[in-house]
Amino acid sequence: MIDYADIIFGLAWGDEGKGKISNAISKNYDMVCRWNGGPNAGHTVYLGDKKYKTHIIPCGVFQNKLSVIGPNCVVNVDKFFDEINYLKYEGFDTSLIKVSEKAHIITQEHINYDLKVLKEKLGTTGQGIAPAYADKMLRVGKLAKDFIDKQYLWDGELKGKILCEGAQSFWLDINYGDYPYVTSSETLPYSACSLGFSPKKIRSIIGVAKIYDSKSGVDPLFPNSLLEDSALVKLIELGQEYGTTTKRKRLVNWLDLNRLISAVRKSGVTNLIINKCDTLEALNLFKIKVEYKNQPQLIEFDCLNSMKKYIFDHLSPYCEVIFSGNKSII
Ligand code: IMP
């Protein structure tokens, strides 16, 4: 029996700092569960000064919580056990990590196809994600129950207070994102219920965004008309905008406020966290992109506080708005 489920997910193109927030709040829950994606994700978590990175295992393990990889995820068995060994070596209790029997397995053939056919064309992470989901839909996929040792298989039971941890983000969603420059899973809160609970159990939906936009991989639809701007090149370094999984330099742009408002409204966000305000402050340039009469326009502010106020005024009718720094905890 579950008490309630809170959902945390990204409102942009990934890399908003979901891992940091999830790690900060997961001590308040009984279980932390991933509902989508696979090793294409990269979560960075700091405990004190020490940095940890995971790709498939939810952040709950850092706070001694039952950490579940749900049935809508895809798992690379070797990478899963590499991560288990890494966490074991670092002193975490890996008996808390469980995988749904119905999660699908990423095979070497999936990875080969992704690397050969999709990586260059769509800028995928090359982890075999799309081919694994394609086989799932064709109903020829391989299930975790046949590949993962029994001790790591989840009994499918949800108990107590649940934190659902999204991977990738709004504009990468297979249904809502900028298709085909998306991932192959559902990244929005609606899909967290695939873990096995009713939508009535959802208590809050925490959306994480950044105060500027970034996108990993190729995407002609990413609002990049301003990429010539040398300040944005500087922002890549200040914000260390390099992929956690791929190490690729990300595309960076000023915050697209209309997209953020749309993502907040469509996904029913109750609490919005806007990260990396300190990174923008270090750049000392404060701009937002808005649509005006169907034309993109840049608004410039004289300081971070006036930019925050503008964002707050536009978003607070829909949800609680919280501003955060890169490493600070909310
Ligand atoms: P795939 O998920 O590997 O098929 O990649 C599809 C698109 O999603 C590419 O543009 C990737 O860069 C992007 N992507 C996938 N996972 C992440 C992530 O965790 N953070 C940021 N971008 C991601």
Tab-separated table of N, CA, C and O in Angstrom, residues 123-221:
chain	number	residue	atom	x	y	z
A	123	GLY	N	22.024	12.211	-33.135
A	123	GLY	CA	22.792	12.646	-31.964
A	123	GLY	C	22.457	11.850	-30.717
A	123	GLY	O	22.469	12.380	-29.616
A	124	THR	N	22.155	10.565	-30.877
A	124	THR	CA	21.825	9.751	-29.693
A	124	THR	C	23.074	9.538	-28.841
A	124	THR	O	24.187	9.822	-29.276
A	125	THR	N	22.869	9.000	-27.662
A	125	THR	CA	24.001	8.728	-26.773
A	125	THR	C	24.726	7.435	-27.171
A	125	THR	O	25.743	7.097	-26.580
A	126	GLY	N	24.180	6.692	-28.133
A	126	GLY	CA	24.842	5.465	-28.601
A	126	GLY	C	24.737	4.309	-27.605
A	126	GLY	O	25.507	3.357	-27.673
A	127	GLN	N	23.776	4.377	-26.711
A	127	GLN	CA	23.648	3.331	-25.677
A	127	GLN	C	22.661	2.225	-26.065
A	127	GLN	O	22.362	1.349	-25.262
A	128	GLY	N	22.118	2.296	-27.276
A	128	GLY	CA	21.198	1.235	-27.720
A	128	GLY	C	19.764	1.439	-27.263
A	128	GLY	O	18.953	0.499	-27.281
A	129	ILE	N	19.426	2.669	-26.897
A	129	ILE	CA	18.104	2.930	-26.304
A	129	ILE	C	16.960	2.708	-27.309
A	129	ILE	O	16.043	1.919	-27.039
A	130	ALA	N	17.038	3.393	-28.458
A	130	ALA	CA	15.934	3.291	-29.428
A	130	ALA	C	15.741	1.846	-29.918
A	130	ALA	O	14.608	1.351	-29.925
A	131	PRO	N	16.809	1.128	-30.304
A	131	PRO	CA	16.593	-0.259	-30.755
A	131	PRO	C	16.010	-1.150	-29.652
A	131	PRO	O	15.197	-2.041	-29.945
A	132	ALA	N	16.379	-0.922	-28.398
A	132	ALA	CA	15.828	-1.753	-27.309
A	132	ALA	C	14.331	-1.494	-27.158
A	132	ALA	O	13.533	-2.438	-27.025
A	133	TYR	N	13.927	-0.211	-27.212
A	133	TYR	CA	12.488	0.092	-27.120
A	133	TYR	C	11.756	-0.393	-28.375
A	133	TYR	O	10.588	-0.793	-28.304
A	134	ALA	N	12.430	-0.353	-29.534
A	134	ALA	CA	11.787	-0.838	-30.764
A	134	ALA	C	11.463	-2.329	-30.618
A	134	ALA	O	10.350	-2.767	-30.921
A	135	ASP	N	12.418	-3.110	-30.098
A	135	ASP	CA	12.168	-4.546	-29.898
A	135	ASP	C	11.070	-4.779	-28.865
A	135	ASP	O	10.277	-5.718	-28.983
A	136	LYS	N	11.013	-3.907	-27.865
A	136	LYS	CA	9.943	-4.024	-26.865
A	136	LYS	C	8.584	-3.881	-27.571
A	136	LYS	O	7.670	-4.684	-27.356
A	137	MET	N	8.472	-2.869	-28.427
A	137	MET	CA	7.206	-2.625	-29.120
A	137	MET	C	6.882	-3.731	-30.130
A	137	MET	O	5.717	-4.065	-30.355
A	138	LEU	N	7.926	-4.289	-30.729
A	138	LEU	CA	7.703	-5.404	-31.675
A	138	LEU	C	7.393	-6.707	-30.945
A	138	LEU	O	7.066	-7.712	-31.548
A	139	ARG	N	7.535	-6.641	-29.633
A	139	ARG	CA	7.301	-7.789	-28.734
A	139	ARG	C	8.240	-8.973	-29.009
A	139	ARG	O	7.846	-10.121	-28.947
A	140	VAL	N	9.499	-8.567	-29.288
A	140	VAL	CA	10.533	-9.591	-29.415
A	140	VAL	C	11.671	-9.300	-28.423
A	140	VAL	O	12.749	-9.891	-28.516
A	141	GLY	N	11.422	-8.360	-27.479
A	141	GLY	CA	12.476	-7.948	-26.542
A	141	GLY	C	12.801	-9.016	-25.506
A	141	GLY	O	12.055	-9.983	-25.324
A	142	LYS	N	13.945	-8.789	-24.833
A	142	LYS	CA	14.372	-9.713	-23.770
A	142	LYS	C	14.093	-9.051	-22.418
A	142	LYS	O	14.351	-7.855	-22.250
A	143	LEU	N	13.576	-9.849	-21.481
A	143	LEU	CA	13.170	-9.282	-20.188
A	143	LEU	C	14.231	-9.466	-19.112
A	143	LEU	O	14.959	-10.474	-19.101
A	144	ALA	N	14.271	-8.507	-18.186
A	144	ALA	CA	15.271	-8.542	-17.105
A	144	ALA	C	15.182	-9.834	-16.292
A	144	ALA	O	16.195	-10.332	-15.804
A	145	LYS	N	13.988	-10.376	-16.153
A	145	LYS	CA	13.828	-11.571	-15.301
A	145	LYS	C	14.717	-12.727	-15.771
A	145	LYS	O	15.090	-13.581	-14.989
A	146	ASP	N	15.068	-12.726	-17.055
A	146	ASP	CA	15.900	-13.819	-17.586
A	146	ASP	C	17.396	-13.485	-17.582
A	146	ASP	O	18.213	-14.307	-17.979
A	147	PHE	N	17.758	-12.264	-17.171
A	147	PHE	CA	19.165	-11.853	-17.282
A	147	PHE	C	19.766	-11.304	-15.984
A	147	PHE	O	20.972	-11.172	-15.863
A	148	ILE	N	18.918	-10.925	-15.053
A	148	ILE	CA	19.410	-10.299	-13.811
A	148	ILE	C	19.256	-11.308	-12.672
A	148	ILE	O	18.195	-11.937	-12.543
A	149	ASP	N	20.278	-11.449	-11.832
A	149	ASP	CA	20.217	-12.389	-10.703
A	149	ASP	C	19.009	-12.086	-9.824
A	149	ASP	O	18.692	-10.921	-9.586
A	150	LYS	N	18.432	-13.157	-9.307
A	150	LYS	CA	17.189	-13.064	-8.512
A	150	LYS	C	17.278	-12.027	-7.393
A	150	LYS	O	16.329	-11.295	-7.120
A	151	GLN	N	18.443	-11.954	-6.754
A	151	GLN	CA	18.575	-11.052	-5.600
A	151	GLN	C	18.331	-9.582	-5.957
A	151	GLN	O	18.020	-8.766	-5.093
A	152	TYR	N	18.484	-9.250	-7.261
A	152	TYR	CA	18.264	-7.864	-7.681
A	152	TYR	C	16.898	-7.649	-8.330
A	152	TYR	O	16.596	-6.556	-8.799
A	153	LEU	N	16.084	-8.698	-8.388
A	153	LEU	CA	14.772	-8.519	-9.033
A	153	LEU	C	13.749	-7.964	-8.027
A	153	LEU	O	13.710	-8.376	-6.860
A	154	TRP	N	12.950	-7.057	-8.504
A	154	TRP	CA	11.945	-6.375	-7.669
A	154	TRP	C	10.678	-7.232	-7.615
A	154	TRP	O	10.243	-7.777	-8.639
A	155	ASP	N	10.069	-7.292	-6.402
A	155	ASP	CA	8.832	-8.081	-6.275
A	155	ASP	C	7.616	-7.301	-6.801
A	155	ASP	O	6.486	-7.794	-6.758
A	156	GLY	N	7.828	-6.091	-7.271
A	156	GLY	CA	6.729	-5.323	-7.872
A	156	GLY	C	5.891	-4.573	-6.856
A	156	GLY	O	4.927	-3.896	-7.217
A	157	GLU	N	6.275	-4.655	-5.569
A	157	GLU	CA	5.449	-4.012	-4.542
A	157	GLU	C	5.939	-2.586	-4.254
A	157	GLU	O	7.149	-2.364	-4.081
A	158	LEU	N	4.981	-1.641	-4.192
A	158	LEU	CA	5.302	-0.266	-3.803
A	158	LEU	C	4.749	-0.048	-2.408
A	158	LEU	O	3.596	-0.384	-2.136
A	159	LYS	N	5.589	0.517	-1.536
A	159	LYS	CA	5.143	0.690	-0.142
A	159	LYS	C	5.521	2.061	0.380
A	159	LYS	O	6.625	2.529	0.118
A	160	GLY	N	4.631	2.702	1.124
A	160	GLY	CA	4.961	3.950	1.820
A	160	GLY	C	5.011	5.157	0.903
A	160	GLY	O	4.187	5.321	0.008
A	161	LYS	N	6.024	5.991	1.131
A	161	LYS	CA	6.153	7.250	0.374
A	161	LYS	C	7.122	7.013	-0.777
A	161	LYS	O	8.254	6.588	-0.565
A	162	ILE	N	6.662	7.331	-1.974
A	162	ILE	CA	7.446	6.989	-3.170
A	162	ILE	C	7.949	8.264	-3.848
A	162	ILE	O	7.164	9.190	-4.074
A	163	LEU	N	9.234	8.284	-4.165
A	163	LEU	CA	9.765	9.358	-5.014
A	163	LEU	C	10.053	8.757	-6.387
A	163	LEU	O	10.801	7.782	-6.508
A	164	CYS	N	9.422	9.324	-7.416
A	164	CYS	CA	9.645	8.836	-8.778
A	164	CYS	C	10.642	9.781	-9.448
A	164	CYS	O	10.440	10.994	-9.454
A	165	GLU	N	11.673	9.162	-10.010
A	165	GLU	CA	12.781	9.959	-10.542
A	165	GLU	C	12.787	9.856	-12.070
A	165	GLU	O	13.006	8.780	-12.618
A	166	GLY	N	12.533	10.970	-12.733
A	166	GLY	CA	12.507	10.956	-14.200
A	166	GLY	C	13.901	11.049	-14.774
A	166	GLY	O	14.802	11.616	-14.165
A	167	ALA	N	14.069	10.486	-15.973
A	167	ALA	CA	15.334	10.660	-16.690
A	167	ALA	C	15.013	11.347	-18.011
A	167	ALA	O	13.876	11.335	-18.461
A	168	GLN	N	16.059	11.928	-18.645
A	168	GLN	CA	15.854	12.803	-19.804
A	168	GLN	C	14.836	13.874	-19.377
A	168	GLN	O	14.664	14.098	-18.206
A	169	SER	N	14.130	14.493	-20.294
A	169	SER	CA	13.282	15.619	-19.870
A	169	SER	C	12.185	15.930	-20.865
A	169	SER	O	12.074	15.265	-21.894
A	170	PHE	N	11.419	16.974	-20.534
A	170	PHE	CA	10.203	17.291	-21.288
A	170	PHE	C	10.407	17.276	-22.808
A	170	PHE	O	9.688	16.605	-23.539
A	171	TRP	N	11.393	18.036	-23.310
A	171	TRP	CA	11.526	18.189	-24.766
A	171	TRP	C	12.203	16.997	-25.420
A	171	TRP	O	12.444	16.982	-26.631
A	172	LEU	N	12.521	15.970	-24.607
A	172	LEU	CA	13.049	14.720	-25.159
A	172	LEU	C	11.979	13.628	-25.141
A	172	LEU	O	12.227	12.498	-25.547
A	173	ASP	N	10.788	13.957	-24.650
A	173	ASP	CA	9.707	12.961	-24.553
A	173	ASP	C	9.289	12.490	-25.953
A	173	ASP	O	9.167	13.297	-26.877
A	174	ILE	N	9.050	11.205	-26.071
A	174	ILE	CA	8.712	10.622	-27.375
A	174	ILE	C	7.397	11.186	-27.925
A	174	ILE	O	7.221	11.280	-29.142
A	175	ASN	N	6.485	11.596	-27.057
A	175	ASN	CA	5.206	12.137	-27.526
A	175	ASN	C	5.195	13.664	-27.629
A	175	ASN	O	4.617	14.223	-28.552
A	176	TYR	N	5.798	14.342	-26.650
A	176	TYR	CA	5.700	15.799	-26.587
A	176	TYR	C	6.918	16.526	-27.139
A	176	TYR	O	6.859	17.715	-27.421
A	177	GLY	N	8.058	15.815	-27.232
A	177	GLY	CA	9.316	16.477	-27.586
A	177	GLY	C	9.409	16.821	-29.063
A	177	GLY	O	8.448	16.668	-29.828
A	178	ASP	N	10.597	17.319	-29.459
A	178	ASP	CA	10.821	17.743	-30.838
A	178	ASP	C	11.214	16.535	-31.686
A	178	ASP	O	12.372	16.397	-32.092
A	179	TYR	N	10.268	15.663	-31.953
A	179	TYR	CA	10.491	14.436	-32.723
A	179	TYR	C	11.093	14.770	-34.082
A	179	TYR	O	10.636	15.720	-34.714
A	180	PRO	N	12.105	14.080	-34.594
A	180	PRO	CA	12.715	12.854	-34.066
A	180	PRO	C	13.899	13.083	-33.131
A	180	PRO	O	14.579	12.142	-32.774
A	181	TYR	N	14.147	14.364	-32.720
A	181	TYR	CA	15.324	14.642	-31.864
A	181	TYR	C	14.954	14.454	-30.399
A	181	TYR	O	15.066	15.371	-29.593
A	182	VAL	N	14.439	13.281	-30.109
A	182	VAL	CA	13.916	12.953	-28.783
A	182	VAL	C	14.552	11.642	-28.333
A	182	VAL	O	15.326	11.036	-29.076
A	183	THR	N	14.211	11.190	-27.139
A	183	THR	CA	14.600	9.844	-26.767
A	183	THR	C	13.403	8.923	-27.038
A	183	THR	O	12.371	9.379	-27.552
A	184	SER	N	13.520	7.640	-26.701
A	184	SER	CA	12.457	6.712	-27.103
A	184	SER	C	11.532	6.336	-25.955
A	184	SER	O	10.823	5.329	-26.040
A	185	SER	N	11.536	7.127	-24.884
A	185	SER	CA	10.642	6.805	-23.765
A	185	SER	C	9.816	8.018	-23.380
A	185	SER	O	10.003	9.110	-23.911
A	186	GLU	N	8.919	7.796	-22.433
A	186	GLU	CA	8.033	8.857	-21.969
A	186	GLU	C	8.690	9.497	-20.747
A	186	GLU	O	8.910	8.823	-19.745
A	187	THR	N	8.964	10.775	-20.848
A	187	THR	CA	9.743	11.440	-19.789
A	187	THR	C	8.871	12.279	-18.860
A	187	THR	O	9.361	12.851	-17.899
A	188	LEU	N	7.584	12.394	-19.189
A	188	LEU	CA	6.710	13.279	-18.410
A	188	LEU	C	6.060	12.554	-17.234
A	188	LEU	O	5.981	11.323	-17.231
A	189	PRO	N	5.543	13.305	-16.264
A	189	PRO	CA	4.956	12.682	-15.069
A	189	PRO	C	3.866	11.661	-15.361
A	189	PRO	O	3.694	10.707	-14.608
A	190	TYR	N	3.118	11.866	-16.466
A	190	TYR	CA	2.032	10.898	-16.751
A	190	TYR	C	2.557	9.470	-16.776
A	190	TYR	O	1.855	8.528	-16.473
A	191	SER	N	3.833	9.337	-17.154
A	191	SER	CA	4.383	7.999	-17.359
A	191	SER	C	4.921	7.354	-16.076
A	191	SER	O	5.204	6.152	-16.048
A	192	ALA	N	5.032	8.150	-15.002
A	192	ALA	CA	5.537	7.585	-13.734
A	192	ALA	C	4.600	6.487	-13.231
A	192	ALA	O	5.022	5.555	-12.538
A	193	CYS	N	3.317	6.578	-13.614
A	193	CYS	CA	2.338	5.575	-13.167
A	193	CYS	C	2.655	4.190	-13.726
A	193	CYS	O	2.112	3.190	-13.249
A	194	SER	N	3.524	4.118	-14.730
A	194	SER	CA	3.934	2.798	-15.263
A	194	SER	C	4.654	1.982	-14.191
A	194	SER	O	4.836	0.778	-14.340
A	195	LEU	N	5.046	2.643	-13.093
A	195	LEU	CA	5.671	1.908	-11.986
A	195	LEU	C	4.651	1.029	-11.271
A	195	LEU	O	5.025	0.086	-10.558
A	196	GLY	N	3.364	1.371	-11.434
A	196	GLY	CA	2.337	0.517	-10.846
A	196	GLY	C	1.476	1.183	-9.796
A	196	GLY	O	1.080	0.541	-8.826
A	197	PHE	N	1.211	2.489	-9.939
A	197	PHE	CA	0.288	3.147	-8.999
A	197	PHE	C	-0.710	3.996	-9.778
A	197	PHE	O	-0.487	4.333	-10.946
A	198	SER	N	-1.791	4.333	-9.093
A	198	SER	CA	-2.850	5.109	-9.731
A	198	SER	C	-2.466	6.596	-9.755
A	198	SER	O	-1.844	7.089	-8.815
A	199	PRO	N	-2.879	7.335	-10.810
A	199	PRO	CA	-2.615	8.785	-10.840
A	199	PRO	C	-3.173	9.503	-9.607
A	199	PRO	O	-2.683	10.557	-9.219
A	200	LYS	N	-4.186	8.892	-8.971
A	200	LYS	CA	-4.774	9.528	-7.770
A	200	LYS	C	-3.772	9.608	-6.630
A	200	LYS	O	-3.972	10.341	-5.673
A	201	LYS	N	-2.714	8.796	-6.700
A	201	LYS	CA	-1.721	8.777	-5.613
A	201	LYS	C	-0.664	9.878	-5.753
A	201	LYS	O	0.174	10.059	-4.885
A	202	ILE	N	-0.699	10.616	-6.869
A	202	ILE	CA	0.321	11.648	-7.068
A	202	ILE	C	0.036	12.840	-6.152
A	202	ILE	O	-1.073	13.385	-6.159
A	203	ARG	N	1.026	13.216	-5.347
A	203	ARG	CA	0.863	14.338	-4.424
A	203	ARG	C	1.481	15.600	-5.033
A	203	ARG	O	0.816	16.595	-5.220
A	204	SER	N	2.761	15.563	-5.361
A	204	SER	CA	3.354	16.747	-5.984
A	204	SER	C	4.231	16.374	-7.168
A	204	SER	O	4.756	15.263	-7.250
A	205	ILE	N	4.340	17.335	-8.073
A	205	ILE	CA	5.137	17.145	-9.299
A	205	ILE	C	6.198	18.244	-9.307
A	205	ILE	O	5.884	19.433	-9.440
A	206	ILE	N	7.424	17.804	-9.107
A	206	ILE	CA	8.530	18.762	-8.975
A	206	ILE	C	9.257	18.832	-10.319
A	206	ILE	O	9.827	17.842	-10.782
A	207	GLY	N	9.203	19.980	-10.947
A	207	GLY	CA	9.865	20.155	-12.242
A	207	GLY	C	11.175	20.894	-12.040
A	207	GLY	O	11.225	21.895	-11.320
A	208	VAL	N	12.229	20.403	-12.671
A	208	VAL	CA	13.534	21.055	-12.529
A	208	VAL	C	13.934	21.666	-13.870
A	208	VAL	O	13.875	20.996	-14.908
A	209	ALA	N	14.314	22.948	-13.827
A	209	ALA	CA	14.771	23.637	-15.040
A	209	ALA	C	16.101	24.328	-14.721
A	209	ALA	O	16.539	24.322	-13.568
A	210	LYS	N	16.718	24.889	-15.739
A	210	LYS	CA	17.915	25.704	-15.529
A	210	LYS	C	17.578	27.128	-15.923
A	210	LYS	O	16.649	27.341	-16.709
A	211	ILE	N	18.369	28.088	-15.466
A	211	ILE	CA	18.083	29.486	-15.799
A	211	ILE	C	18.585	29.840	-17.205
A	211	ILE	O	18.405	30.943	-17.685
A	212	TYR	N	19.199	28.872	-17.867
A	212	TYR	CA	19.494	28.988	-19.303
A	212	TYR	C	19.250	27.597	-19.891
A	212	TYR	O	19.108	26.630	-19.152
A	213	ASP	N	19.176	27.506	-21.211
A	213	ASP	CA	18.877	26.217	-21.835
A	213	ASP	C	20.143	25.526	-22.323
A	213	ASP	O	21.109	26.188	-22.715
A	214	SER	N	20.119	24.193	-22.332
A	214	SER	CA	21.214	23.447	-22.962
A	214	SER	C	20.649	22.174	-23.543
A	214	SER	O	19.621	21.663	-23.087
A	215	LYS	N	21.323	21.671	-24.568
A	215	LYS	CA	20.869	20.431	-25.212
A	215	LYS	C	22.100	19.632	-25.614
A	215	LYS	O	23.036	20.172	-26.191
A	216	SER	N	22.053	18.350	-25.292
A	216	SER	CA	23.155	17.469	-25.635
A	216	SER	C	22.810	16.751	-26.943
A	216	SER	O	21.703	16.263	-27.099
A	217	GLY	N	23.744	16.742	-27.892
A	217	GLY	CA	23.484	16.038	-29.164
A	217	GLY	C	22.962	16.979	-30.241
A	217	GLY	O	22.639	18.135	-29.948
A	218	VAL	N	22.858	16.485	-31.479
A	218	VAL	CA	22.396	17.357	-32.571
A	218	VAL	C	20.893	17.603	-32.442
A	218	VAL	O	20.162	16.753	-31.959
A	219	ASP	N	20.461	18.775	-32.851
A	219	ASP	CA	19.036	19.077	-32.836
A	219	ASP	C	18.782	20.366	-33.591
A	219	ASP	O	18.893	21.453	-33.032
A	220	PRO	N	18.416	20.264	-34.871
A	220	PRO	CA	18.148	21.485	-35.633
A	220	PRO	C	16.969	22.262	-35.064
A	220	PRO	O	16.783	23.435	-35.386
A	221	LEU	N	16.155	21.612	-34.211
A	221	LEU	CA	14.989	22.303	-33.656
A	221	LEU	C	15.303	23.013	-32.340
A	221	LEU	O	14.472	23.753	-31.825
